[in-house]
Coordinates of C-alpha atoms and ligand atoms in Angstrom, one line a residue:
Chain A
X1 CA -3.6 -3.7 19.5
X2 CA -7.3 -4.1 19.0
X3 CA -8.3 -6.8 16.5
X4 CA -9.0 -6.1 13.4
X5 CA -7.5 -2.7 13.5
X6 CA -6.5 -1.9 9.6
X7 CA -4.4 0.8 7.9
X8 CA -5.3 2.1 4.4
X9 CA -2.7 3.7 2.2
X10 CA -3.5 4.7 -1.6
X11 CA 0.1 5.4 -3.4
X12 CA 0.4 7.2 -6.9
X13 CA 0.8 4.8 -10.2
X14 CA 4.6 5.3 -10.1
X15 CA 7.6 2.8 -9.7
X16 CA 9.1 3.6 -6.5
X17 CA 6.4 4.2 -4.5
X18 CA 6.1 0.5 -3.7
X19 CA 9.0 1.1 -1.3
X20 CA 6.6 3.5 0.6
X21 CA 4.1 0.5 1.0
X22 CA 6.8 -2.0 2.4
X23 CA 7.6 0.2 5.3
X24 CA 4.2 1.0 6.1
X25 CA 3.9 -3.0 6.1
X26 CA 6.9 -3.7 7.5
X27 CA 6.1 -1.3 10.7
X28 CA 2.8 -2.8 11.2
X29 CA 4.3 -6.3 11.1
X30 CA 7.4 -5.0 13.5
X31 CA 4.5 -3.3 15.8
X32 CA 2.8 -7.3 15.7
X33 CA 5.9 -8.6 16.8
X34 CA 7.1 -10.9 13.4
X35 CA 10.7 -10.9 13.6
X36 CA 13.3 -9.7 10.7
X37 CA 13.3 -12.5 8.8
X38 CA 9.2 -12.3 8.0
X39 CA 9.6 -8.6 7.8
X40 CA 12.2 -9.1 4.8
X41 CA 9.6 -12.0 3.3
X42 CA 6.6 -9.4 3.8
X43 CA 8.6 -6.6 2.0
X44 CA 9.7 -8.1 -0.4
X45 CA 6.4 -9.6 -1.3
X46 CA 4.6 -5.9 -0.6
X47 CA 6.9 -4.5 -3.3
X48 CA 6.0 -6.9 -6.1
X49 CA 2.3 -6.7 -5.7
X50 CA 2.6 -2.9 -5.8
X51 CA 4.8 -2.9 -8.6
X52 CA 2.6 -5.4 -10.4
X53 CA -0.6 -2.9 -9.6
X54 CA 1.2 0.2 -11.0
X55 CA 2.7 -1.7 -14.0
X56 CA -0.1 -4.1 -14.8
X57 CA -3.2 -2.8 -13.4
X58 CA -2.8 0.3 -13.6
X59 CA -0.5 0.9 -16.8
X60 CA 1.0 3.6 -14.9
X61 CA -1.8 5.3 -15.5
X62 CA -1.0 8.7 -13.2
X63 CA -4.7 9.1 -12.4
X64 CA -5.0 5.9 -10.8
X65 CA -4.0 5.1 -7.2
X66 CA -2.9 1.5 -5.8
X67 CA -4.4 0.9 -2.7
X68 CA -2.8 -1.3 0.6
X69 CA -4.9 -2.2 2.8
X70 CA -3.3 -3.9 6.0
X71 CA -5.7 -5.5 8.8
X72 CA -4.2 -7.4 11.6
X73 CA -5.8 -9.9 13.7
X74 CA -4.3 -11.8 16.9
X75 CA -2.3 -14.5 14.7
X76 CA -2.0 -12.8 11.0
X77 CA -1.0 -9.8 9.3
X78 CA -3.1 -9.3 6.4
X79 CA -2.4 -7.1 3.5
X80 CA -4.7 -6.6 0.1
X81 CA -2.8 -4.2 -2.4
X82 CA -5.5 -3.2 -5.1
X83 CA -5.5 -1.7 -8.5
X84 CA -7.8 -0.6 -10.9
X85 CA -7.5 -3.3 -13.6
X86 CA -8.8 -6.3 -14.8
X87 CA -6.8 -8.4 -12.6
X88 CA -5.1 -11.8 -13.2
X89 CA -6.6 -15.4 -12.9
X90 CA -3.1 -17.1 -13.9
X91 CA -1.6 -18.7 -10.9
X92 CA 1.9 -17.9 -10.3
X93 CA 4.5 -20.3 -12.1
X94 CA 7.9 -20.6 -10.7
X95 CA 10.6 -20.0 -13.0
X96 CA 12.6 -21.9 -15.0
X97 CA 16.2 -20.4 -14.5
X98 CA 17.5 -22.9 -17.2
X99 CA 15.0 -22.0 -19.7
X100 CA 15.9 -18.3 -19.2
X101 CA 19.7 -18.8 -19.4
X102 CA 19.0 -20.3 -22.9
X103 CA 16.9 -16.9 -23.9
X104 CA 13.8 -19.4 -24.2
X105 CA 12.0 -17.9 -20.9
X106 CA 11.6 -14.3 -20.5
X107 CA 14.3 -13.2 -18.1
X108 CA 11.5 -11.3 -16.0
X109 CA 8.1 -12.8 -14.9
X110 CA 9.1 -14.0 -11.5
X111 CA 7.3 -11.5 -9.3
X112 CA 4.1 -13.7 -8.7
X113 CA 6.2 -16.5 -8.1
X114 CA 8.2 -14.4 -5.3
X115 CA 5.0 -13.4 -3.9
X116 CA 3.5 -16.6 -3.0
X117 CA 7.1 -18.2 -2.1
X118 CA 7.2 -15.7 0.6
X119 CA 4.1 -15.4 2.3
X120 CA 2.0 -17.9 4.0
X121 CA -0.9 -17.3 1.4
X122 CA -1.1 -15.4 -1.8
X123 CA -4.6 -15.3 -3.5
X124 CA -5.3 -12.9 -6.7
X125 CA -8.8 -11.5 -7.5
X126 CA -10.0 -10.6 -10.3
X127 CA -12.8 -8.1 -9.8
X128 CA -14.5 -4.9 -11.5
X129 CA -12.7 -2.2 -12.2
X130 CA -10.9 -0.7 -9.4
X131 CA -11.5 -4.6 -7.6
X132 CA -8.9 -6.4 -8.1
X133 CA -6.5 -7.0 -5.5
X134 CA -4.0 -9.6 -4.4
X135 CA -3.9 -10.4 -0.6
X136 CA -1.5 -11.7 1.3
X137 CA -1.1 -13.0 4.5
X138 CA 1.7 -13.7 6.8
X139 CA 1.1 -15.7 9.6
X140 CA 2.7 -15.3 13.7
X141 CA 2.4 -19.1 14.5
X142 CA 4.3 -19.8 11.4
X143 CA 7.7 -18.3 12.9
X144 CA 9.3 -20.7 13.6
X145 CA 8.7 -23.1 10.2
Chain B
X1 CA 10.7 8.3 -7.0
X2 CA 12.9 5.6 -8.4
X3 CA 16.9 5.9 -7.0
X4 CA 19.3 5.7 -9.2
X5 CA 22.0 2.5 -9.9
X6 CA 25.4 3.2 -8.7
X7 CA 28.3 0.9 -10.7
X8 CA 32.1 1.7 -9.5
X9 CA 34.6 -1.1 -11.3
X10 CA 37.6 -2.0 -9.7
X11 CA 40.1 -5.2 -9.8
X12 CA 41.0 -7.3 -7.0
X13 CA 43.5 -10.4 -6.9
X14 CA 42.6 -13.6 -6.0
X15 CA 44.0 -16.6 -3.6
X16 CA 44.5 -18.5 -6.8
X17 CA 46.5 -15.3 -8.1
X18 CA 43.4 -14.7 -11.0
X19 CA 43.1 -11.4 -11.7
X20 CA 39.3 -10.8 -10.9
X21 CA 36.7 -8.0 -11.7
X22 CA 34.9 -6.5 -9.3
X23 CA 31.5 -4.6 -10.0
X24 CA 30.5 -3.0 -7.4
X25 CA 26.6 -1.7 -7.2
X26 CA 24.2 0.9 -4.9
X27 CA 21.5 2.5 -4.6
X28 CA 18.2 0.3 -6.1
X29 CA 18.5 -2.5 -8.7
X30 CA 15.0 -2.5 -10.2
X31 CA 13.6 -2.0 -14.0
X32 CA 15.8 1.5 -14.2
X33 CA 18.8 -0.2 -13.5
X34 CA 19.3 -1.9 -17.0
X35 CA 21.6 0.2 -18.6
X36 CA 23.6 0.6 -15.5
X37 CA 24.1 -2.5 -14.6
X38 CA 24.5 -4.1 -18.0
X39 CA 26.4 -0.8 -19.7
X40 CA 29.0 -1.9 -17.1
X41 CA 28.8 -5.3 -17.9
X42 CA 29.7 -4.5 -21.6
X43 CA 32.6 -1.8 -20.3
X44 CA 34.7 -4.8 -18.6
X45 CA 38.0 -5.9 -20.2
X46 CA 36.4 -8.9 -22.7
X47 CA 40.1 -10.9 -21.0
X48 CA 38.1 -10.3 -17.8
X49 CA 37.8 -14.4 -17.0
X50 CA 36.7 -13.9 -13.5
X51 CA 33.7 -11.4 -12.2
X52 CA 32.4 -10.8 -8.9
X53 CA 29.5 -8.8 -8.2
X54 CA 29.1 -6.9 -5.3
X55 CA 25.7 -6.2 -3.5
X56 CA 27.2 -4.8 -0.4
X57 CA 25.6 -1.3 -1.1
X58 CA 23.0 -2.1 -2.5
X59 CA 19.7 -0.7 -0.7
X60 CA 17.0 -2.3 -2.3
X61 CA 16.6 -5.2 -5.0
X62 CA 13.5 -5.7 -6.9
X63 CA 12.5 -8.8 -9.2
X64 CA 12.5 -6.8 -12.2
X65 CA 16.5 -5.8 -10.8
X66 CA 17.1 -9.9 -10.8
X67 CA 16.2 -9.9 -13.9
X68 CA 18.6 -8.0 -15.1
X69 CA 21.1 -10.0 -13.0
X70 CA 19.9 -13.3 -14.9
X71 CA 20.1 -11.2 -18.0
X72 CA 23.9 -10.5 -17.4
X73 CA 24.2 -14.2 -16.7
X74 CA 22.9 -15.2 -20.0
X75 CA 25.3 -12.8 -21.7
X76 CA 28.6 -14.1 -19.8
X77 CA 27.1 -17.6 -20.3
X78 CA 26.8 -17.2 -24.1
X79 CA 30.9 -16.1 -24.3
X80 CA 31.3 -19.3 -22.3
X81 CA 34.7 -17.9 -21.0
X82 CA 33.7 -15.9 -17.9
X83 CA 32.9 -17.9 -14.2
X84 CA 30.4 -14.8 -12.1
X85 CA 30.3 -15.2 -8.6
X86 CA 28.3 -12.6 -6.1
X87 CA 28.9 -11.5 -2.8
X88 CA 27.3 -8.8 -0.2
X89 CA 23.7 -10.2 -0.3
X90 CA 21.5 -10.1 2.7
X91 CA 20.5 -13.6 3.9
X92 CA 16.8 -12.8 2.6
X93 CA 18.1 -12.0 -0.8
X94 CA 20.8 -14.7 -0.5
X95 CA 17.0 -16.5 -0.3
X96 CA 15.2 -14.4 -2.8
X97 CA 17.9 -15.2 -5.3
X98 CA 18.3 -19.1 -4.6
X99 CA 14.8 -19.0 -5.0
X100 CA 15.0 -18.3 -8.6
X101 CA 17.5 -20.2 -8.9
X102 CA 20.4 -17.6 -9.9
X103 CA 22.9 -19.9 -7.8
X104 CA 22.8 -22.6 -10.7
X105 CA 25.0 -20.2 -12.5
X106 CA 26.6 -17.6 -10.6
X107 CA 28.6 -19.2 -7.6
X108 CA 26.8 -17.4 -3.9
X109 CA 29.7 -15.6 -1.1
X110 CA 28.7 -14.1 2.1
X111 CA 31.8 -11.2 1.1
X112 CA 34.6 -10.4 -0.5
X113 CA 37.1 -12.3 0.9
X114 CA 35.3 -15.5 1.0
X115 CA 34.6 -14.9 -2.8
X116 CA 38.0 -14.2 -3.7
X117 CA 39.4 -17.2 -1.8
X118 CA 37.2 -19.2 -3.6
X119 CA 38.0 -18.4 -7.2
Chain C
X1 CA 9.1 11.4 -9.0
X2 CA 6.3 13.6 -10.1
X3 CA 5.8 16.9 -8.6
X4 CA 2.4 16.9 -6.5
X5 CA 2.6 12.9 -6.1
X6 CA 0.7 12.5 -2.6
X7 CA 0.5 9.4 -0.2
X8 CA -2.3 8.8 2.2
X9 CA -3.0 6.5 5.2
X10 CA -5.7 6.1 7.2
X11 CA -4.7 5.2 10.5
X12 CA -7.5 3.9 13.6
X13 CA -7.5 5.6 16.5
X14 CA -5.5 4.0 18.8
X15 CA -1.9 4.8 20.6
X16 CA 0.6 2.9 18.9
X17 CA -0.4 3.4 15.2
X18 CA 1.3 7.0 15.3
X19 CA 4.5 4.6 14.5
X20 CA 2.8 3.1 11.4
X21 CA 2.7 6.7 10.1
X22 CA 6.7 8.0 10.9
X23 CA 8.0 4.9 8.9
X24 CA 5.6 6.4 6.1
X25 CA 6.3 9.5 6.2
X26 CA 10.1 8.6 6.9
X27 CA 10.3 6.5 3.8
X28 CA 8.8 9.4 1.4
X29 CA 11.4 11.9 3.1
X30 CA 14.3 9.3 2.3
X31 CA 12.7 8.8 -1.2
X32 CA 13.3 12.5 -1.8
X33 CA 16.9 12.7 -0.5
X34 CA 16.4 14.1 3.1
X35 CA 19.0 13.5 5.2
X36 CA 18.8 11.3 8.1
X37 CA 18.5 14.1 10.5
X38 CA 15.8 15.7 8.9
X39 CA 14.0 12.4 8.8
X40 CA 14.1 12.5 12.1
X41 CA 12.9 15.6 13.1
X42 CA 10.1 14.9 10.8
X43 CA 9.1 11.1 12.4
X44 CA 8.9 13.2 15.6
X45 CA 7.0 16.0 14.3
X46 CA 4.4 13.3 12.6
X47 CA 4.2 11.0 15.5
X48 CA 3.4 14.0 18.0
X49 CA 0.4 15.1 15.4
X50 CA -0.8 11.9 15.2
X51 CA -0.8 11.3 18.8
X52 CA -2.4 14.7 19.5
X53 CA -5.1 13.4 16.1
X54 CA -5.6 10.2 18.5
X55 CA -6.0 11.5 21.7
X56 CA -7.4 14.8 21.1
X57 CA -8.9 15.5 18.1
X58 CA -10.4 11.7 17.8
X59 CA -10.6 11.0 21.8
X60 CA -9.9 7.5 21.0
X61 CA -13.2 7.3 19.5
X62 CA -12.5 3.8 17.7
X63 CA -14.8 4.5 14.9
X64 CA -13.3 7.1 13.8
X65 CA -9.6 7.2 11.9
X66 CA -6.8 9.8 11.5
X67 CA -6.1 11.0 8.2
X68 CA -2.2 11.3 7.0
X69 CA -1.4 13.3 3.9
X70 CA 1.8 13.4 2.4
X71 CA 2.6 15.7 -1.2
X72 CA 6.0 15.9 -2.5
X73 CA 6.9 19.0 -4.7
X74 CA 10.3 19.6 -6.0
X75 CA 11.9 21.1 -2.7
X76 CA 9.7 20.0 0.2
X77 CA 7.8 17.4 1.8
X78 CA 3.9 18.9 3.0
X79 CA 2.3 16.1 6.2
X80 CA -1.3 16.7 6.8
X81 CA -2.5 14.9 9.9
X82 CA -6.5 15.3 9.5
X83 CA -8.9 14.4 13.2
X84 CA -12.6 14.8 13.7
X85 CA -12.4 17.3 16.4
X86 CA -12.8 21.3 16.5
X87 CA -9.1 21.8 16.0
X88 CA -7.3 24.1 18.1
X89 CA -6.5 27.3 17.9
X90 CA -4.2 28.0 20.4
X91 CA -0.5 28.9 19.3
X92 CA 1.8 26.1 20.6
X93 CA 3.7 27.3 23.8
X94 CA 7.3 26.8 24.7
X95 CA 7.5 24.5 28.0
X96 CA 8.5 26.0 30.9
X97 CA 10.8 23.4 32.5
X98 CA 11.4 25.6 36.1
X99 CA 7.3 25.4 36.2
X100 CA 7.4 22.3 35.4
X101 CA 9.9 20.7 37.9
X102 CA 7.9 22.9 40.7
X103 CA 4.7 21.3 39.6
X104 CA 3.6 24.8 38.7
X105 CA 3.0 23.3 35.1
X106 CA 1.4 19.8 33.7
X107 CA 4.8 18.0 33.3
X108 CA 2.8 17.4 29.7
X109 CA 1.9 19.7 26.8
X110 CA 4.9 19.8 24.8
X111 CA 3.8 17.8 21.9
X112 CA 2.7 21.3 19.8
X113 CA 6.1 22.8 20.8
X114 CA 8.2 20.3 19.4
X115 CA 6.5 19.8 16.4
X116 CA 6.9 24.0 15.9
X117 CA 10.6 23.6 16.7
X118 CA 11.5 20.4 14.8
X119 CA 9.9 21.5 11.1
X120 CA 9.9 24.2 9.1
X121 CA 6.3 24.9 8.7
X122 CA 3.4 23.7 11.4
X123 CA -0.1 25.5 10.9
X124 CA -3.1 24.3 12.9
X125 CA -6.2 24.8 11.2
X126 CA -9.8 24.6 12.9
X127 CA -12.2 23.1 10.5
X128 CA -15.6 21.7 10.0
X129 CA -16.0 17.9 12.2
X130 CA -13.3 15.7 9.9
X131 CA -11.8 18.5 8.5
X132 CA -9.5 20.1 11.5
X133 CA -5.3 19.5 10.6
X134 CA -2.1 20.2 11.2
X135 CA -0.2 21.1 8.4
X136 CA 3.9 20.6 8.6
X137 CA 6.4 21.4 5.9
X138 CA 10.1 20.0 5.7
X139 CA 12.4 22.2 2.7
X140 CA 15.2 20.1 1.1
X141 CA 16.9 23.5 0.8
X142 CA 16.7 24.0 4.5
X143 CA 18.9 20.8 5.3
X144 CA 22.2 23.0 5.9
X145 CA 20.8 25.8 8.6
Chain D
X1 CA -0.3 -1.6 19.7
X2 CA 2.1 0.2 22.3
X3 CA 4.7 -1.7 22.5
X4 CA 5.9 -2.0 26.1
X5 CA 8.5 -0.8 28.2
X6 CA 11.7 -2.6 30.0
X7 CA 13.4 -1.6 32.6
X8 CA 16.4 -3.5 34.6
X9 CA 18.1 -2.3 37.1
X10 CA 21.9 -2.3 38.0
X11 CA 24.4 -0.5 39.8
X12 CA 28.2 0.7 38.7
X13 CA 31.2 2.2 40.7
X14 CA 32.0 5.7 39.0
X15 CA 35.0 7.1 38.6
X16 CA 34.9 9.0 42.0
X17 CA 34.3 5.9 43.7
X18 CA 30.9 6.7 44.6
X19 CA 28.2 3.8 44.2
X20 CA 25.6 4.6 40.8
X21 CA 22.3 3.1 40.5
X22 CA 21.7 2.6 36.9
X23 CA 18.2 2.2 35.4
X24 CA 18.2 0.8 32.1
X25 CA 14.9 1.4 29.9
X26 CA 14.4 -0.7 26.6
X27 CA 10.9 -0.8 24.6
X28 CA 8.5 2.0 24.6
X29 CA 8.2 5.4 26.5
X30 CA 5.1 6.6 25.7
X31 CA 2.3 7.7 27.8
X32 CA 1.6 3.9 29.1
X33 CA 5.0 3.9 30.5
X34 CA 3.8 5.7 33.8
X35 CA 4.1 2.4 35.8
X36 CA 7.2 1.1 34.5
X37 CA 9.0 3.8 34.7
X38 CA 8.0 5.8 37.6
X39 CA 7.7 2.2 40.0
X40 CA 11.5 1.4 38.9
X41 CA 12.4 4.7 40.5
X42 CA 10.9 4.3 43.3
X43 CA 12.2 1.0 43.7
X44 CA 15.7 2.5 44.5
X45 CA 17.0 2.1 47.6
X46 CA 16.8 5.9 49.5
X47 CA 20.1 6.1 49.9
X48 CA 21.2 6.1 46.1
X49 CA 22.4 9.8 46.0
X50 CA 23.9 8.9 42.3
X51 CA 21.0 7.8 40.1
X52 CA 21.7 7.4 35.7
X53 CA 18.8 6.6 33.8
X54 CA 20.4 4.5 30.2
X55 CA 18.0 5.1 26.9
X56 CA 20.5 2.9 24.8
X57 CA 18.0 0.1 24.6
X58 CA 14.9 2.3 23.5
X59 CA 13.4 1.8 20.6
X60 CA 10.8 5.1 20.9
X61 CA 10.0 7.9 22.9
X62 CA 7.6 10.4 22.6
X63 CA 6.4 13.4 24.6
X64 CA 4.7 11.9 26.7
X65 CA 7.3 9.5 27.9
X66 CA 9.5 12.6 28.0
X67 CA 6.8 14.1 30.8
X68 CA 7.4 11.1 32.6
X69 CA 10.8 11.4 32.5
X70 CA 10.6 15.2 33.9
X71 CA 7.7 13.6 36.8
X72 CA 11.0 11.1 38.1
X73 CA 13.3 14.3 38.1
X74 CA 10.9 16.3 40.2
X75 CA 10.4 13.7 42.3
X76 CA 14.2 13.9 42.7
X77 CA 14.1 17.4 43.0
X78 CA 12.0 17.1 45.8
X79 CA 13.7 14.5 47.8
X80 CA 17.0 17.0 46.9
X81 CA 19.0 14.4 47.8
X82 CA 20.0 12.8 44.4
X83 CA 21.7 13.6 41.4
X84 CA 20.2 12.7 38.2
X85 CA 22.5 11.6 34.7
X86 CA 21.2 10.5 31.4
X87 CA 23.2 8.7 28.8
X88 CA 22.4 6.7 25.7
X89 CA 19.8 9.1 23.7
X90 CA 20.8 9.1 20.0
X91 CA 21.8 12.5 18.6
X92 CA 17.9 13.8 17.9
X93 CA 16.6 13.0 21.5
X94 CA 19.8 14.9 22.9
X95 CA 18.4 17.6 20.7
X96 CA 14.5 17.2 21.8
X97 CA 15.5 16.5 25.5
X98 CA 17.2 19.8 25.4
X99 CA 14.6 21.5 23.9
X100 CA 12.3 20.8 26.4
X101 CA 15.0 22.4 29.0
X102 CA 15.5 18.9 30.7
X103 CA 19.5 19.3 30.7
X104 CA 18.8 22.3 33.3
X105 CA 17.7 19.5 36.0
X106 CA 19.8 16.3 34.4
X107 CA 23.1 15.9 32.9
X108 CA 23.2 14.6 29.6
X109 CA 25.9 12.3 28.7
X110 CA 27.1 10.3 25.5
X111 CA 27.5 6.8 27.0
X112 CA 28.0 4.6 30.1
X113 CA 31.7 5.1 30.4
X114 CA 31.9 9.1 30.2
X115 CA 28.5 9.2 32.5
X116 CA 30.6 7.1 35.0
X117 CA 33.7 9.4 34.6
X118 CA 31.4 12.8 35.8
X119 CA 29.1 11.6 38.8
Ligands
ADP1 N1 -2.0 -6.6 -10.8 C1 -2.0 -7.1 -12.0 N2 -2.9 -6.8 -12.9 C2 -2.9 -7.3 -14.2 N3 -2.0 -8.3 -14.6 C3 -1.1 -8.7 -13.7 C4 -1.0 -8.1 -12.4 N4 0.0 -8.7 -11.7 C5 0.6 -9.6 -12.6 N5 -0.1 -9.6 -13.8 C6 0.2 -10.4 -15.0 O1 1.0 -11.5 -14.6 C7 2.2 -11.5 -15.3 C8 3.3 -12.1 -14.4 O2 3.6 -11.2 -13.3 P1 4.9 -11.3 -12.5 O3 5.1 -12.7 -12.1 O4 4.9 -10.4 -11.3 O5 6.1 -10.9 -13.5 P2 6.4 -9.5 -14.3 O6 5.6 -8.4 -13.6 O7 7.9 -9.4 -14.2 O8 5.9 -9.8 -15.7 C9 2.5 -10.0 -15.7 O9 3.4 -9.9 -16.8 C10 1.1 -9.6 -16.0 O10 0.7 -10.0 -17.3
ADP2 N1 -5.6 17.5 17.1 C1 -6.1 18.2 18.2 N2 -7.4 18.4 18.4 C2 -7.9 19.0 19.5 N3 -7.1 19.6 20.4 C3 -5.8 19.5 20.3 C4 -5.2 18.8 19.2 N4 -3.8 18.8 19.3 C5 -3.6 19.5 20.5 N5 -4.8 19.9 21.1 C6 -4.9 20.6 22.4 O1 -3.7 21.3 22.6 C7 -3.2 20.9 23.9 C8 -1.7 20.8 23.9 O2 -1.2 19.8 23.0 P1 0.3 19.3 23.1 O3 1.2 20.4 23.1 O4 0.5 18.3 22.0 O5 0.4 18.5 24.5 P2 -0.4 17.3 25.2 O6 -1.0 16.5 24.1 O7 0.6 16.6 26.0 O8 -1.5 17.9 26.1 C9 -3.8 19.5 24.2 O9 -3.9 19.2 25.5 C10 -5.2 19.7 23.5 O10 -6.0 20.4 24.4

């Protein structure tokens, strides 16, 4: 595989489609060599930031499309999923399942929190419309961690 | 594009001797699944003391599908009377869902017979 | 799902990424309740295009990528697989195994075949540079023949 | 990003009591499989009259790892001294492989065990 060879995908605004973009990632990170255990981290994380782009930044907005881009390099697997809102600058909090059993946390709101739990980096940039993107990276020579 | 929530009841007897309450999902737990999963939440005998969830079929689980799990945990929580224990979870959702911290409150079996020999 | 939704991937020109595009294009055809056979055919079908998108349409050029289209409607799945080349125009042909096994054939050249045989629908279309195809259709409502 | 492909070598006693030299692929057979594939065969020993190639452990194969595949049965042909068996292809490569008429020159078998009960 040459470096820096990258896929593009661009999925409708609708719920569901994010299982489209984790087995496009989960192919290119099988093709790479991660084993099933990443692959599962790398879905799962894939998913949320789609849903998150087609719920949050894109409303569900049917004219707008969520982009996934996926580059890989000798040791990473990188993957930016993009939408067309204003992004978020928040940094993921982890949730309080205590709070939440006692209806004082919203039982949602753990998708960001998922995200950067499973991947070996999780940044969120806010950008002009249409610029925003997460991007995520899982890494080879973290296998074994 | 999103699949639907599957929900079959049935019962199953325990190594204590507990009558227990299985529900049973497939197909995708996600943000569709609400009145699925938690319309046959509401549908259980209100006697049912002990409730197992099973994942086994289950295809794919999103985290707005936890949190509808966490929101049936609350609801079984408030009656005070019912102990919810889950079974047939992958090990990365076995993860996913420690993560969160779901097994504070719902008690975390590889499968059915290791969850009813611990009730 | 929406009737019309579409998914599309850019893939670079290299052997290898044709896999990349059959878990894509098998995880819309699972989305819209194909069976597993079909979804087979289908990965087949795609990875033969894309191959034949790679090698010939593209010659490995590695500047230039291979454009996968897929649109859902009600009671089929449509794959586009768009090259840079001139196309072809040539019907695909049924191998000749006897001419083969006396070397009276190339033992290769059954990539057009099979993807005529495996879906319901395969159209080649010559087009301006970036704009030659193939065009494949799978039918939900064929899934008993 | 081809992935590459395995291949091990073993022999078996069929049913008939004649000696069977198995090749075993795994991985990839794709057009860079020339090598692999084709150097494995020739690494037989001449006097293996009963030869079964085993897909079980194959991931992918594409058409033109199937050309290959038809190269090592002319080959075979040619030397008309061997017998050629496949077993192991799921369901939809039986189907391809047939398609492409290579069950006129090969048998095609389920598994290991009813390959081993025809040679
Ligand atoms: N791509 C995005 N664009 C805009 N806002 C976002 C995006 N992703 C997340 N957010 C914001 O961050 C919050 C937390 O997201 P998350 O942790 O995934 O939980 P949830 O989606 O269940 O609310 C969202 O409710 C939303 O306000
Ligand atoms: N996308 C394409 N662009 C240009 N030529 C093509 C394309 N696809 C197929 N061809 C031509 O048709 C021929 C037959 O293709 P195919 O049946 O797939 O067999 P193979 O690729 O093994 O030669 C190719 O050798 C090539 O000349």
């Amino acid at each position: 595989m040459r470096n820096g060879s990258s896929v593009q995908v661009r999925l409708p605004s609708e719920l569901g489609f994010e299982k489209v973009a984790m087995s496009t990632a989960a192919s290119m990170a099988s093709l790479m060599g991660f084993t099933e255990d990443r692959i599962e981290d790398l879905k799962t994380a894939v998913a949320e930031a789609c849903i998150n782009a087609i719920e949050h930044g894109n409303q569900m907005n049917s004219g707008l499309t969520v982009g996934v881009v996926l580059s890989t390099s000798e040791d990473r697997l990188e993957v930016k999923v993009i939408d067309d809102g204003a992004g978020v600058r928040a940094a993921p909090h982890a949730p309080d399942i205590d709070r939440k059993m006692h209806g004082d946390e919203d039982p949602r709101g753990m998708g960001m929190f998922l995200i950067q739990a499973l991947v070996d980096e999780a940044e969120w940039y806010k950008g002009p419309p249409g610029k925003s993107f997460v991007r995520l990276v899982i890494r080879l020579d973290k296998e074994n961690e | 594009m999103q699949t639907a929530t599957r929900v079959t009841q049935r019962t199953a007897t325990a190594a204590s001797g507990n009558t227990v309450s299985i529900l049973a999902f497939g197909g995708d737990i996600s943000s569709a699944s609400k009145d699925a999963v938690l319309g046959a939440y509401h549908g259980l005998n209100e006697a049912a003391s002990h409730v197992l969830l099973d994942f086994t079929g289950v295809d794919y689980i999103n985290s707005s599908g936890i949190a509808i799990v966490i929101q049936m945990l609350l609801e079984a929580g408030k009656a005070g009377t019912q102990a919810i224990g889950i079974f047939g979870l992958s090990a990365h959702f076995q993860k996913v869902f420690t993560m969160v911290g779901i097994n504070k409150y719902a008690a975390m079996h590889k499968d059915e017979a290791t969850a009813l020999a611990a009730v």
